[in-house]
PDB file of C-alpha atoms in Angstrom:
ATOM      1  CA  UNK A 350      14.098  26.545  -8.293  1.00 84.00           C
ATOM      2  CA  UNK A 351      15.068  22.862  -8.052  1.00 85.00           C
ATOM      3  CA  UNK A 352      14.093  22.984  -4.121  1.00 89.00           C
ATOM      4  CA  UNK A 353      12.661  19.796  -2.623  1.00 91.00           C
ATOM      5  CA  UNK A 354       9.142  19.640  -1.644  1.00 89.00           C
ATOM      6  CA  UNK A 355       6.746  17.001   0.124  1.00 90.00           C
ATOM      7  CA  UNK A 356       3.261  16.371  -0.333  1.00 90.00           C
ATOM      8  CA  UNK A 357       0.339  13.728   0.680  1.00 88.00           C
ATOM      9  CA  UNK A 358      -2.467  11.902  -0.257  1.00 87.00           C
ATOM     10  CA  UNK A 359      -4.785  13.769   1.643  1.00 90.00           C
ATOM     11  CA  UNK A 360      -8.560  13.597   1.525  1.00 94.00           C
ATOM     12  CA  UNK A 361     -11.432  15.153   3.511  1.00 95.00           C
ATOM     13  CA  UNK A 362     -13.884  11.859   4.064  1.00 96.00           C
ATOM     14  CA  UNK A 363     -14.584  11.438   7.734  1.00 96.00           C
ATOM     15  CA  UNK A 364     -14.657   7.792   7.158  1.00 96.00           C
ATOM     16  CA  UNK A 365     -12.695   5.016   5.185  1.00 96.00           C
ATOM     17  CA  UNK A 366     -14.809   4.845   2.125  1.00 95.00           C
ATOM     18  CA  UNK A 367     -15.210   5.638  -1.580  1.00 95.00           C
ATOM     19  CA  UNK A 368     -14.877   9.128  -1.072  1.00 97.00           C
ATOM     20  CA  UNK A 369     -11.665   8.783   0.977  1.00 95.00           C
ATOM     21  CA  UNK A 370     -10.065   6.286  -1.388  1.00 94.00           C
ATOM     22  CA  UNK A 371     -10.940   8.144  -4.692  1.00 95.00           C
ATOM     23  CA  UNK A 372     -10.015  11.339  -3.362  1.00 96.00           C
ATOM     24  CA  UNK A 373      -6.421   9.917  -1.692  1.00 93.00           C
ATOM     25  CA  UNK A 374      -6.067   8.434  -5.102  1.00 93.00           C
ATOM     26  CA  UNK A 375      -6.048  11.547  -7.090  1.00 94.00           C
ATOM     27  CA  UNK A 376      -4.089  13.506  -4.328  1.00 92.00           C
ATOM     28  CA  UNK A 377      -1.735  10.539  -4.542  1.00 92.00           C
ATOM     29  CA  UNK A 378      -1.598  10.533  -8.432  1.00 93.00           C
ATOM     30  CA  UNK A 379      -0.864  14.294  -8.161  1.00 92.00           C
ATOM     31  CA  UNK A 380       1.551  13.920  -5.960  1.00 91.00           C
ATOM     32  CA  UNK A 381       3.406  11.281  -8.143  1.00 90.00           C
ATOM     33  CA  UNK A 382       3.052  13.359 -11.356  1.00 91.00           C
ATOM     34  CA  UNK A 383       4.357  16.388  -9.423  1.00 90.00           C
ATOM     35  CA  UNK A 384       7.523  14.422  -8.678  1.00 90.00           C
ATOM     36  CA  UNK A 385       7.215  15.264  -5.074  1.00 91.00           C
ATOM     37  CA  UNK A 386      10.739  14.443  -3.083  1.00 90.00           C
ATOM     38  CA  UNK A 387       8.855  13.151  -0.091  1.00 89.00           C
ATOM     39  CA  UNK A 388       5.159  12.103   0.253  1.00 86.00           C
ATOM     40  CA  UNK A 389       4.302  12.638   4.154  1.00 83.00           C
ATOM     41  CA  UNK A 390       1.105  11.218   5.572  1.00 80.00           C
ATOM     42  CA  UNK A 391       0.391   8.907   2.835  1.00 78.00           C
ATOM     43  CA  UNK A 392      -1.224   6.148   5.325  1.00 90.00           C
ATOM     44  CA  UNK A 393      -4.339   6.189   7.288  1.00 94.00           C
ATOM     45  CA  UNK A 394      -5.314   9.996   6.898  1.00 92.00           C
ATOM     46  CA  UNK A 395      -9.158  11.247   6.946  1.00 95.00           C
ATOM     47  CA  UNK A 396     -10.797  14.417   7.618  1.00 94.00           C
ATOM     48  CA  UNK A 397      -7.692  16.354   6.060  1.00 92.00           C
ATOM     49  CA  UNK A 398      -5.560  14.929   8.562  1.00 90.00           C
ATOM     50  CA  UNK A 399      -7.587  15.386  11.746  1.00 93.00           C
ATOM     51  CA  UNK A 400      -8.390  11.859  12.058  1.00 93.00           C
ATOM     52  CA  UNK A 401      -6.940   8.406  11.015  1.00 93.00           C
ATOM     53  CA  UNK A 402      -8.161   5.021  10.708  1.00 96.00           C
ATOM     54  CA  UNK A 403      -6.485   1.502  10.662  1.00 97.00           C
ATOM     55  CA  UNK A 404      -8.791   0.538   7.814  1.00 98.00           C
ATOM     56  CA  UNK A 405      -7.608   3.685   5.765  1.00 97.00           C
ATOM     57  CA  UNK A 406      -4.098   2.500   6.622  1.00 96.00           C
ATOM     58  CA  UNK A 407      -4.541  -0.883   4.941  1.00 97.00           C
ATOM     59  CA  UNK A 408      -6.589   1.067   2.023  1.00 96.00           C
ATOM     60  CA  UNK A 409      -3.814   3.403   1.462  1.00 95.00           C
ATOM     61  CA  UNK A 410      -1.101   0.583   1.586  1.00 94.00           C
ATOM     62  CA  UNK A 411      -2.903  -1.181  -1.039  1.00 94.00           C
ATOM     63  CA  UNK A 412      -3.270   1.952  -3.458  1.00 93.00           C
ATOM     64  CA  UNK A 413       0.375   2.910  -2.961  1.00 91.00           C
ATOM     65  CA  UNK A 414       2.014  -0.817  -3.779  1.00 92.00           C
ATOM     66  CA  UNK A 415      -0.549  -0.858  -6.440  1.00 92.00           C
ATOM     67  CA  UNK A 416       1.008   2.500  -7.747  1.00 91.00           C
ATOM     68  CA  UNK A 417       4.614   1.644  -7.006  1.00 90.00           C
ATOM     69  CA  UNK A 418       4.136  -1.500  -9.190  1.00 90.00           C
ATOM     70  CA  UNK A 419       2.507   0.430 -11.741  1.00 90.00           C
ATOM     71  CA  UNK A 420       5.616   3.024 -12.092  1.00 91.00           C
ATOM     72  CA  UNK A 421       8.148   0.329 -12.304  1.00 91.00           C
ATOM     73  CA  UNK A 422      10.294   0.942 -15.226  1.00 93.00           C
ATOM     74  CA  UNK A 423       9.853  -1.449 -17.951  1.00 91.00           C
ATOM     75  CA  UNK A 424      12.741  -3.832 -18.751  1.00 91.00           C
ATOM     76  CA  UNK A 425      13.046  -3.786 -22.495  1.00 94.00           C
ATOM     77  CA  UNK A 426      16.436  -6.035 -22.486  1.00 92.00           C
ATOM     78  CA  UNK A 427      16.387  -8.974 -24.900  1.00 87.00           C
ATOM     79  CA  UNK A 428      15.907 -11.657 -22.191  1.00 86.00           C
ATOM     80  CA  UNK A 429      12.990  -9.761 -20.642  1.00 89.00           C
ATOM     81  CA  UNK A 430      11.223  -9.370 -24.092  1.00 90.00           C
ATOM     82  CA  UNK A 431      11.030 -12.773 -24.706  1.00 88.00           C
ATOM     83  CA  UNK A 432      12.008 -12.683 -28.230  1.00 89.00           C
ATOM     84  CA  UNK A 433      13.106 -16.360 -28.232  1.00 88.00           C
ATOM     85  CA  UNK A 434       9.961 -17.663 -26.493  1.00 88.00           C
ATOM     86  CA  UNK A 435       7.968 -15.847 -29.300  1.00 88.00           C
ATOM     87  CA  UNK A 436       9.957 -17.452 -31.831  1.00 88.00           C
ATOM     88  CA  UNK A 437       9.595 -20.971 -29.867  1.00 88.00           C
ATOM     89  CA  UNK A 438       5.892 -20.434 -29.674  1.00 88.00           C
ATOM     90  CA  UNK A 439       5.187 -19.010 -33.271  1.00 88.00           C
ATOM     91  CA  UNK A 440       1.719 -17.633 -34.278  1.00 91.00           C
ATOM     92  CA  UNK A 441      -1.537 -19.037 -33.022  1.00 89.00           C
ATOM     93  CA  UNK A 442       0.262 -20.832 -29.751  1.00 86.00           C
ATOM     94  CA  UNK A 443       0.276 -19.947 -25.914  1.00 88.00           C
ATOM     95  CA  UNK A 444       2.754 -18.938 -23.472  1.00 88.00           C
ATOM     96  CA  UNK A 445       1.569 -20.319 -20.454  1.00 86.00           C
ATOM     97  CA  UNK A 446       3.897 -23.368 -20.461  1.00 86.00           C
ATOM     98  CA  UNK A 447       7.196 -21.762 -21.798  1.00 90.00           C
ATOM     99  CA  UNK A 448      10.177 -21.593 -19.392  1.00 90.00           C
ATOM    100  CA  UNK A 449       9.994 -17.478 -19.970  1.00 91.00           C
ATOM    101  CA  UNK A 450       6.332 -17.363 -18.569  1.00 90.00           C
ATOM    102  CA  UNK A 451       7.352 -19.924 -15.672  1.00 90.00           C
ATOM    103  CA  UNK A 452      10.408 -17.728 -14.955  1.00 90.00           C
ATOM    104  CA  UNK A 453       8.302 -14.717 -14.456  1.00 89.00           C
ATOM    105  CA  UNK A 454       4.586 -15.177 -13.583  1.00 86.00           C
ATOM    106  CA  UNK A 455       4.817 -15.187 -10.073  1.00 86.00           C
ATOM    107  CA  UNK A 456       6.346 -11.471 -10.198  1.00 86.00           C
ATOM    108  CA  UNK A 457       5.080  -9.936 -13.030  1.00 85.00           C
ATOM    109  CA  UNK A 458       1.945  -8.530 -11.477  1.00 85.00           C
ATOM    110  CA  UNK A 459       1.064  -6.707  -8.126  1.00 86.00           C
ATOM    111  CA  UNK A 460      -0.780  -9.429  -5.789  1.00 87.00           C
ATOM    112  CA  UNK A 461      -3.506  -7.116  -4.152  1.00 91.00           C
ATOM    113  CA  UNK A 462      -3.403  -7.261  -0.014  1.00 90.00           C
ATOM    114  CA  UNK A 463      -7.108  -6.180  -0.125  1.00 94.00           C
ATOM    115  CA  UNK A 464      -8.749  -6.169  -3.332  1.00 94.00           C
ATOM    116  CA  UNK A 465     -11.164  -8.803  -4.103  1.00 95.00           C
ATOM    117  CA  UNK A 466     -10.879 -10.117  -7.761  1.00 93.00           C
ATOM    118  CA  UNK A 467     -13.224 -12.976  -7.100  1.00 95.00           C
ATOM    119  CA  UNK A 468     -16.691 -13.007  -9.420  1.00 97.00           C
ATOM    120  CA  UNK A 469     -19.879 -11.760  -7.607  1.00 98.00           C
ATOM    121  CA  UNK A 470     -21.510 -15.304  -6.753  1.00 98.00           C
ATOM    122  CA  UNK A 471     -18.111 -16.442  -4.515  1.00 98.00           C
ATOM    123  CA  UNK A 472     -17.867 -12.839  -2.858  1.00 97.00           C
ATOM    124  CA  UNK A 473     -21.570 -13.180  -1.972  1.00 98.00           C
ATOM    125  CA  UNK A 474     -21.303 -16.668  -0.854  1.00 98.00           C
ATOM    126  CA  UNK A 475     -18.330 -15.664   1.419  1.00 97.00           C
ATOM    127  CA  UNK A 476     -19.933 -12.841   3.258  1.00 97.00           C
ATOM    128  CA  UNK A 477     -20.267  -9.888   0.465  1.00 97.00           C
ATOM    129  CA  UNK A 478     -17.807  -7.888   2.396  1.00 97.00           C
ATOM    130  CA  UNK A 479     -16.830  -4.363   1.076  1.00 96.00           C
ATOM    131  CA  UNK A 480     -13.177  -3.064   0.737  1.00 96.00           C
ATOM    132  CA  UNK A 481     -13.396  -1.245   4.221  1.00 97.00           C
ATOM    133  CA  UNK A 482     -14.663  -4.333   6.021  1.00 97.00           C
ATOM    134  CA  UNK A 483     -11.911  -6.449   4.299  1.00 97.00           C
ATOM    135  CA  UNK A 484      -9.492  -3.576   5.788  1.00 98.00           C
ATOM    136  CA  UNK A 485     -10.908  -4.100   9.236  1.00 98.00           C
ATOM    137  CA  UNK A 486     -10.318  -7.755   9.030  1.00 97.00           C
ATOM    138  CA  UNK A 487      -6.650  -7.438   7.813  1.00 97.00           C
ATOM    139  CA  UNK A 488      -5.566  -4.542  10.184  1.00 97.00           C
ATOM    140  CA  UNK A 489      -7.158  -7.055  13.159  1.00 98.00           C
ATOM    141  CA  UNK A 490      -4.975  -9.917  11.604  1.00 97.00           C
ATOM    142  CA  UNK A 491      -1.925  -7.782  11.472  1.00 96.00           C
ATOM    143  CA  UNK A 492      -2.326  -6.742  14.976  1.00 96.00           C
ATOM    144  CA  UNK A 493      -2.968  -9.994  16.312  1.00 98.00           C
ATOM    145  CA  UNK A 494       0.019 -11.504  14.622  1.00 98.00           C
ATOM    146  CA  UNK A 495       2.530  -8.687  15.638  1.00 96.00           C
ATOM    147  CA  UNK A 496       5.610  -9.528  17.238  1.00 96.00           C
ATOM    148  CA  UNK A 497       7.653  -6.926  18.972  1.00 92.00           C
ATOM    149  CA  UNK A 498      11.011  -6.436  17.638  1.00 92.00           C
ATOM    150  CA  UNK A 499      14.081  -7.358  19.685  1.00 95.00           C
ATOM    151  CA  UNK A 500      15.654  -3.874  20.953  1.00 96.00           C
ATOM    152  CA  UNK A 501      18.309  -3.298  23.149  1.00 97.00           C
ATOM    153  CA  UNK A 502      17.199  -2.344  26.566  1.00 96.00           C
ATOM    154  CA  UNK A 503      19.400   0.686  26.795  1.00 97.00           C
ATOM    155  CA  UNK A 504      17.573   2.154  23.758  1.00 97.00           C
ATOM    156  CA  UNK A 505      14.028   1.372  25.002  1.00 96.00           C
ATOM    157  CA  UNK A 506      15.093   2.897  28.146  1.00 97.00           C
ATOM    158  CA  UNK A 507      16.135   5.759  26.415  1.00 97.00           C
ATOM    159  CA  UNK A 508      12.838   5.966  24.298  1.00 96.00           C
ATOM    160  CA  UNK A 509      10.702   5.509  27.370  1.00 95.00           C
ATOM    161  CA  UNK A 510      12.770   8.587  29.071  1.00 96.00           C
ATOM    162  CA  UNK A 511      11.884  10.369  26.092  1.00 95.00           C
ATOM    163  CA  UNK A 512       8.241   9.714  25.916  1.00 92.00           C
ATOM    164  CA  UNK A 513       8.245  10.773  29.740  1.00 93.00           C
ATOM    165  CA  UNK A 514       9.740  13.765  29.106  1.00 93.00           C
ATOM    166  CA  UNK A 515       7.648  14.945  26.328  1.00 90.00           C
ATOM    167  CA  UNK A 516       4.596  13.939  28.178  1.00 88.00           C
ATOM    168  CA  UNK A 517       5.854  16.102  31.079  1.00 90.00           C
ATOM    169  CA  UNK A 518       6.480  19.079  28.630  1.00 90.00           C
ATOM    170  CA  UNK A 519       2.543  18.895  27.886  1.00 84.00           C
ATOM    171  CA  UNK A 520       2.525  16.902  24.603  1.00 63.00           C
ATOM    172  CA  UNK A 521      -0.478  14.535  24.128  1.00 60.00           C
ATOM    173  CA  UNK A 522      -0.605  11.348  25.754  1.00 60.00           C
ATOM    174  CA  UNK A 523      -0.003   7.993  23.683  1.00 60.00           C
ATOM    175  CA  UNK A 524      -3.497   7.017  24.775  1.00 62.00           C
ATOM    176  CA  UNK A 525      -5.441  10.310  23.343  1.00 52.00           C
TER     177      UNK A 525
END
């Protein structure tokens, strides 16, 4: 019918744990494979959307950014394929020092915010934190470093008035 539709990476877990991650990942993958037009509520949901978690926001951010990098179209242009670099290096050589590699290595792969790719010994010596613990640390750091963006005082006043009107109408308070 060619109608737009939305979906989400919903999960039923009560905590930002392995269950929330694998259920969210499978939901997100289904959403992408179904060519969803808009992904709603893709960050932080738990318990089917009844709860949210700052740690889950960080975990979902990592998952979505990784998937976005994975789904980038492959550039098959001659400069990107590196045919000239292959000719220059020849059989048995390596590409680490070629200009072609040096121009691309910093952006060729997704650099994770949360994943820990160190070996077991190094990870253990550094406190053996799991992904949820690392996500907790990341969100605390983000909040500590947050700087309120500049905003026209008239716009701020309008938004404050809107919030006050909605609260008066019986909506949930910001503290709930």
